[in-house]
PDB file of C-alpha atoms in Angstrom:
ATOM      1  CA  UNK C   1       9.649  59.447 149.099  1.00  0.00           C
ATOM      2  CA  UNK C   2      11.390  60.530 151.668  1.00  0.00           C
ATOM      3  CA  UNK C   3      14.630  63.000 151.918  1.00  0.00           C
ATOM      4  CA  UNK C   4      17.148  62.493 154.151  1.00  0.00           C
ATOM      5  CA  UNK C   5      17.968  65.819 156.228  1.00  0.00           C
ATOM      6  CA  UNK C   6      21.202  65.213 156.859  1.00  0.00           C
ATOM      7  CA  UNK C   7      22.554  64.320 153.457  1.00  0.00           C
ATOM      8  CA  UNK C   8      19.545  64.912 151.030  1.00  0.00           C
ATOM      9  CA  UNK C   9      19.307  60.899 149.974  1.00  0.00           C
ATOM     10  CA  UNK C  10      16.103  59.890 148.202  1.00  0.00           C
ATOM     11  CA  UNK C  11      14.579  56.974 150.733  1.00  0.00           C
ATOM     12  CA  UNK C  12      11.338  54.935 150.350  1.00  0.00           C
ATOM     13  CA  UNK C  13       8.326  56.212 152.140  1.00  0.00           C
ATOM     14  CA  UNK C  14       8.271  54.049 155.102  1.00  0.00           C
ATOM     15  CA  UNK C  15      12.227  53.624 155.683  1.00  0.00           C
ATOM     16  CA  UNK C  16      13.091  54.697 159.264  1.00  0.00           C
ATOM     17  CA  UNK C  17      16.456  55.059 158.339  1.00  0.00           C
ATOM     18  CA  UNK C  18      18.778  56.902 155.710  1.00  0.00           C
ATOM     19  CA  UNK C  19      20.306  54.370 153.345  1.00  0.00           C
ATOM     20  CA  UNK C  20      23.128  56.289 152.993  1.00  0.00           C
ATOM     21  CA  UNK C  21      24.225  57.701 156.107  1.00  0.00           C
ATOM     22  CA  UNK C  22      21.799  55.630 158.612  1.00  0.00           C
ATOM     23  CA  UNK C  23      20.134  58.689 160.236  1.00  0.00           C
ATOM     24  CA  UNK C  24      16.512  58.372 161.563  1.00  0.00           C
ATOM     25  CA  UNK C  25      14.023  59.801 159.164  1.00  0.00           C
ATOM     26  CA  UNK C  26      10.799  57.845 160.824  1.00  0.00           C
ATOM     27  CA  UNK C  27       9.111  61.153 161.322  1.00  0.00           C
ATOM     28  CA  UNK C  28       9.682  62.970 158.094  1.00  0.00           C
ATOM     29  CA  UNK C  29       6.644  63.718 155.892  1.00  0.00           C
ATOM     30  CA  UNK C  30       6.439  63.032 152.515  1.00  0.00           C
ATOM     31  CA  UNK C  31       5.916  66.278 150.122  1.00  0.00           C
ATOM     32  CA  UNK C  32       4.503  66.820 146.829  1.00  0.00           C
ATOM     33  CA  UNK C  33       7.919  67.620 145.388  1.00  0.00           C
ATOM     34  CA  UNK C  34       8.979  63.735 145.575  1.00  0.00           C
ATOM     35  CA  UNK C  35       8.340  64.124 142.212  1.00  0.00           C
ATOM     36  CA  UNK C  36      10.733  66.377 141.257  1.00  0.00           C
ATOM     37  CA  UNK C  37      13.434  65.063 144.054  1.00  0.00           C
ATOM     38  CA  UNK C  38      12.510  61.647 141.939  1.00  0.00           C
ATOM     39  CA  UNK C  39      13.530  63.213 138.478  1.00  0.00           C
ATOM     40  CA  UNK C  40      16.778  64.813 139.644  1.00  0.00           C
ATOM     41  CA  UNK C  41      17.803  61.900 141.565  1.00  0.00           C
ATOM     42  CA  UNK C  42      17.169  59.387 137.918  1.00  0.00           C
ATOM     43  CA  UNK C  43      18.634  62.579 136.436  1.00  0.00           C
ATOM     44  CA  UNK C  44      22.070  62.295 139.040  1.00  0.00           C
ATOM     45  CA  UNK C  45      22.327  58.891 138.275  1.00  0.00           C
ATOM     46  CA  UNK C  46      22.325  59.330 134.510  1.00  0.00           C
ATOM     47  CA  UNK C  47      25.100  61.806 134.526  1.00  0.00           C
ATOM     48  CA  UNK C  48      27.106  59.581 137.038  1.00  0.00           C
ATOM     49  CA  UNK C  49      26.725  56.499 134.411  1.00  0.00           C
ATOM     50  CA  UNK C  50      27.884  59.087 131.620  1.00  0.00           C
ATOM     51  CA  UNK C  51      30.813  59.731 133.722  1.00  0.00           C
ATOM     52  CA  UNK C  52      31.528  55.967 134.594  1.00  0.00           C
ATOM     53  CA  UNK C  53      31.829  55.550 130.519  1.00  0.00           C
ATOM     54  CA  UNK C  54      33.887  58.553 129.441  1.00  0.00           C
ATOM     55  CA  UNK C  55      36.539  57.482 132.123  1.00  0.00           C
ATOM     56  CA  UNK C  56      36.141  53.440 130.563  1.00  0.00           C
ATOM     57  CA  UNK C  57      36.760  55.582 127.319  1.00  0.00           C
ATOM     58  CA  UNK C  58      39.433  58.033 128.362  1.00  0.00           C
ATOM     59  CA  UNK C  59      41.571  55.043 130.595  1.00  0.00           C
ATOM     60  CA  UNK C  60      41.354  52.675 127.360  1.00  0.00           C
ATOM     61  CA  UNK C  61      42.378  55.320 124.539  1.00  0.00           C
ATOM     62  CA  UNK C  62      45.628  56.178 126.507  1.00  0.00           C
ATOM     63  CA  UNK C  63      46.302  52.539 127.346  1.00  0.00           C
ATOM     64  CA  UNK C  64      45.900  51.741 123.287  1.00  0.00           C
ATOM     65  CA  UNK C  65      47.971  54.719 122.642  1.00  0.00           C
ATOM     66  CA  UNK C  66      50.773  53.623 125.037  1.00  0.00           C
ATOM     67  CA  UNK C  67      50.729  49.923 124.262  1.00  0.00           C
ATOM     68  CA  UNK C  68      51.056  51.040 120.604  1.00  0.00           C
ATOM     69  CA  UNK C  69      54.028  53.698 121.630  1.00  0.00           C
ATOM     70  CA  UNK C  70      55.541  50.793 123.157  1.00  0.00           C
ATOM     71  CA  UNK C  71      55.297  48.440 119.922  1.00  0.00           C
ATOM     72  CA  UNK C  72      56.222  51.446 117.593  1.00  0.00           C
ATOM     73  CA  UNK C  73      58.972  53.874 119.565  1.00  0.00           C
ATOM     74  CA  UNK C  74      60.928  51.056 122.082  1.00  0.00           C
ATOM     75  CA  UNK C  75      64.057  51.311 120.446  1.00  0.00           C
ATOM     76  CA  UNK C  76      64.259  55.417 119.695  1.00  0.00           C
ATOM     77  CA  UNK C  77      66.882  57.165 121.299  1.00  0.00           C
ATOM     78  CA  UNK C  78      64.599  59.587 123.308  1.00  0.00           C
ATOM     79  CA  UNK C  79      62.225  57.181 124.281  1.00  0.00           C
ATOM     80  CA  UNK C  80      61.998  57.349 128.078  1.00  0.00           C
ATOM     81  CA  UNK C  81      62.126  61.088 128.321  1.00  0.00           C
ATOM     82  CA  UNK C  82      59.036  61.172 125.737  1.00  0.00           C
ATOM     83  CA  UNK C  83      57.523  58.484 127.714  1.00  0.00           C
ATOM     84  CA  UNK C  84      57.536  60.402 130.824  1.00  0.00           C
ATOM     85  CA  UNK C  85      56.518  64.212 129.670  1.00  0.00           C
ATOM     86  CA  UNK C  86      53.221  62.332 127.847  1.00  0.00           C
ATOM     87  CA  UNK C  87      52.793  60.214 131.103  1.00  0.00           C
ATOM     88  CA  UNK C  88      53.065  63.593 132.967  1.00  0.00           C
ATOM     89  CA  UNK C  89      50.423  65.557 130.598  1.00  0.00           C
ATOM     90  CA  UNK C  90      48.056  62.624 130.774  1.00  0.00           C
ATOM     91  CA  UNK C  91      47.966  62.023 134.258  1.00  0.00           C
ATOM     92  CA  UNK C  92      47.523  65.815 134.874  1.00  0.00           C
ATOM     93  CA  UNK C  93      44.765  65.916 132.146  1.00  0.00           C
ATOM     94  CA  UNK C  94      42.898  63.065 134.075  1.00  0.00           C
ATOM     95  CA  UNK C  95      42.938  64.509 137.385  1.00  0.00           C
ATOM     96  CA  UNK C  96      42.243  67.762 135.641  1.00  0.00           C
ATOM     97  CA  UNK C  97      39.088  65.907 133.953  1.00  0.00           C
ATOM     98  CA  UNK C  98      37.933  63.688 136.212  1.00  0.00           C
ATOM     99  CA  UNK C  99      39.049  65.489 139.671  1.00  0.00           C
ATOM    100  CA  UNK C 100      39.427  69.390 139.468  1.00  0.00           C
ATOM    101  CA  UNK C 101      38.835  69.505 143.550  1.00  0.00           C
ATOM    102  CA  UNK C 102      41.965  67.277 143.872  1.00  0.00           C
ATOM    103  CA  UNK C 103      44.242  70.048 142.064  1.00  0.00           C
ATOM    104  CA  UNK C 104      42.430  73.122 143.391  1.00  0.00           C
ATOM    105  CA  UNK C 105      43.644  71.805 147.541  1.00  0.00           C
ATOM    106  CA  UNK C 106      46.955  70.539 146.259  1.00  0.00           C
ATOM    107  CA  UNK C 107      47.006  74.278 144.415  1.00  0.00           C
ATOM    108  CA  UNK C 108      45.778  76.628 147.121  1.00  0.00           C
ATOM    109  CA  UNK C 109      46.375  74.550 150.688  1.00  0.00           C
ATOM    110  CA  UNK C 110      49.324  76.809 151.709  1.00  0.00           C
ATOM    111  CA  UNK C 111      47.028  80.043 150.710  1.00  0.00           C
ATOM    112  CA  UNK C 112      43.615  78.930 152.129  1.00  0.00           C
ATOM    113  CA  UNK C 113      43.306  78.700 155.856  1.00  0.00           C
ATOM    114  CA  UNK C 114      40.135  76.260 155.773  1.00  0.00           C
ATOM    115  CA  UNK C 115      40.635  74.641 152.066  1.00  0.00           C
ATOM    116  CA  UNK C 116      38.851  71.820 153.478  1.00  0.00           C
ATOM    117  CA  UNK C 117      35.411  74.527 154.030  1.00  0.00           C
ATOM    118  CA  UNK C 118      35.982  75.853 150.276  1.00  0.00           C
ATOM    119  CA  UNK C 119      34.573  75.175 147.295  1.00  0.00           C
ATOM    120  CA  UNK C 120      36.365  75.842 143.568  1.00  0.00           C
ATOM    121  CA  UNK C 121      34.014  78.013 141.692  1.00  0.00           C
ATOM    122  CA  UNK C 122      31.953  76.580 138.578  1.00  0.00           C
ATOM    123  CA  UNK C 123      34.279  78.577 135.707  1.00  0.00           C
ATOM    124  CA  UNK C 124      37.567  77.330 138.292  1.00  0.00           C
ATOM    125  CA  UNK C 125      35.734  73.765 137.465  1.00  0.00           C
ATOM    126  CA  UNK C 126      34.809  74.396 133.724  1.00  0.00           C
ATOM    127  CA  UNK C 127      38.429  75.733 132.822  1.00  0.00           C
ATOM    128  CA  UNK C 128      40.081  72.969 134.639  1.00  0.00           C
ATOM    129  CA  UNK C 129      38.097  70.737 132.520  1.00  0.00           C
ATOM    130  CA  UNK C 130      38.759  72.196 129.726  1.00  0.00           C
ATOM    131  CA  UNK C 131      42.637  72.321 130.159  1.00  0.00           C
ATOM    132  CA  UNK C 132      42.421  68.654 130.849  1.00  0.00           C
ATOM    133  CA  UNK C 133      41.347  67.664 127.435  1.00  0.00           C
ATOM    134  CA  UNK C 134      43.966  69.383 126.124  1.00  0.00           C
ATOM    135  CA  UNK C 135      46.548  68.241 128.281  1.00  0.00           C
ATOM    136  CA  UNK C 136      45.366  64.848 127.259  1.00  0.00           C
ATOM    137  CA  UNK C 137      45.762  65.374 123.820  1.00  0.00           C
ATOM    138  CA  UNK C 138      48.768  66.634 123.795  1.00  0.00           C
ATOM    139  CA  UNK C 139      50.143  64.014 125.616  1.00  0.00           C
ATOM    140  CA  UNK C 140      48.554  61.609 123.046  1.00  0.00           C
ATOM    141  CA  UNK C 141      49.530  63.355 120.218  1.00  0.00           C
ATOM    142  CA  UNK C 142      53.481  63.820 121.912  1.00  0.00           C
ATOM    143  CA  UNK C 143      53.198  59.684 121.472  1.00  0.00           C
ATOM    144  CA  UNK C 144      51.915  59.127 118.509  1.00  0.00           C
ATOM    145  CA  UNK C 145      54.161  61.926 116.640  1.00  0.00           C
ATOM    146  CA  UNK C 146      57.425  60.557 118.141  1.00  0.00           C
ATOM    147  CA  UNK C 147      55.958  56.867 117.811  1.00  0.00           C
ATOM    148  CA  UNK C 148      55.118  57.370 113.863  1.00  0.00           C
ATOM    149  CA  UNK C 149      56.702  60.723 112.649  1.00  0.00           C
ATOM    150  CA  UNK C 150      61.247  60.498 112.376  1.00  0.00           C
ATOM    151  CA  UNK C 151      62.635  63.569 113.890  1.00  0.00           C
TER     152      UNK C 151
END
């Protein structure tokens, strides 16, 4: 196997050219660590196919929950104002979920000279993860307690 310099794709052993971003690798050897290249590349893939199916997930929950606020909580007095502080805690949630990097430019690109150069930090990542999934619920749960619960 051989690995692209220029953006570290996985190629086969006698490709001339990158796959991915069409630079020549004719000349590169191929090392003993293909192996392990091999395994993290199968193990990349995996977590990108685990990611494809908890966005499927997330995306159809909050359509279900919506369709079913719609069915449920149409004719309440409040409605559209509910509707759009869930809409705004679920969209927020997603991007919070699914695109942390997104946030962290529209966040600091007044601060940070060269935000395009910097990097969010792994607990910057993990938190904004984390307050996704509860910005998501609670935006599911604002539904579902207006749709089902009389105030």
């Amino acid at each position: 196997m051989k690995i692209c310099p220029k953006c570290n794709t996985g190629n086969s052993d006698n490709a001339l050219k990158c796959k991915e971003c069409e630079a020549y690798i004719g000349k590169i050897e191929v090392t003993e660590s293909s192996k392990i290249v091999d395994e993290f590349n199968m193990k990349e893939k995996r977590r990108e196919k685990i990611k494809q199916i908890a966005k499927i997930i997330c995306i159809a929950f909050i359509i279900a929950s919506y369709v079913l606020f719609f069915i449920v909580a149409f004719s309440k007095e409040d409605f559209f104002i509910v509707l759009f502080s869930s809409i705004l805690c679920v969209i927020i949630g997603y991007l919070n979920i699914f695109h942390p990097e997104i946030l962290f430019r529209l966040k600091y690109f007044t601060v940070i000279d060269n935000i395009d150069d910097v990097e969010p930090s792994d607990i910057y990542l993990l938190s904004s993860k984390l307050a996704g999934v509860l910005l998501l619920l609670i935006g599911t749960v604002i539904v579902y307690v207006y749709a089902f619960f009389p105030l």
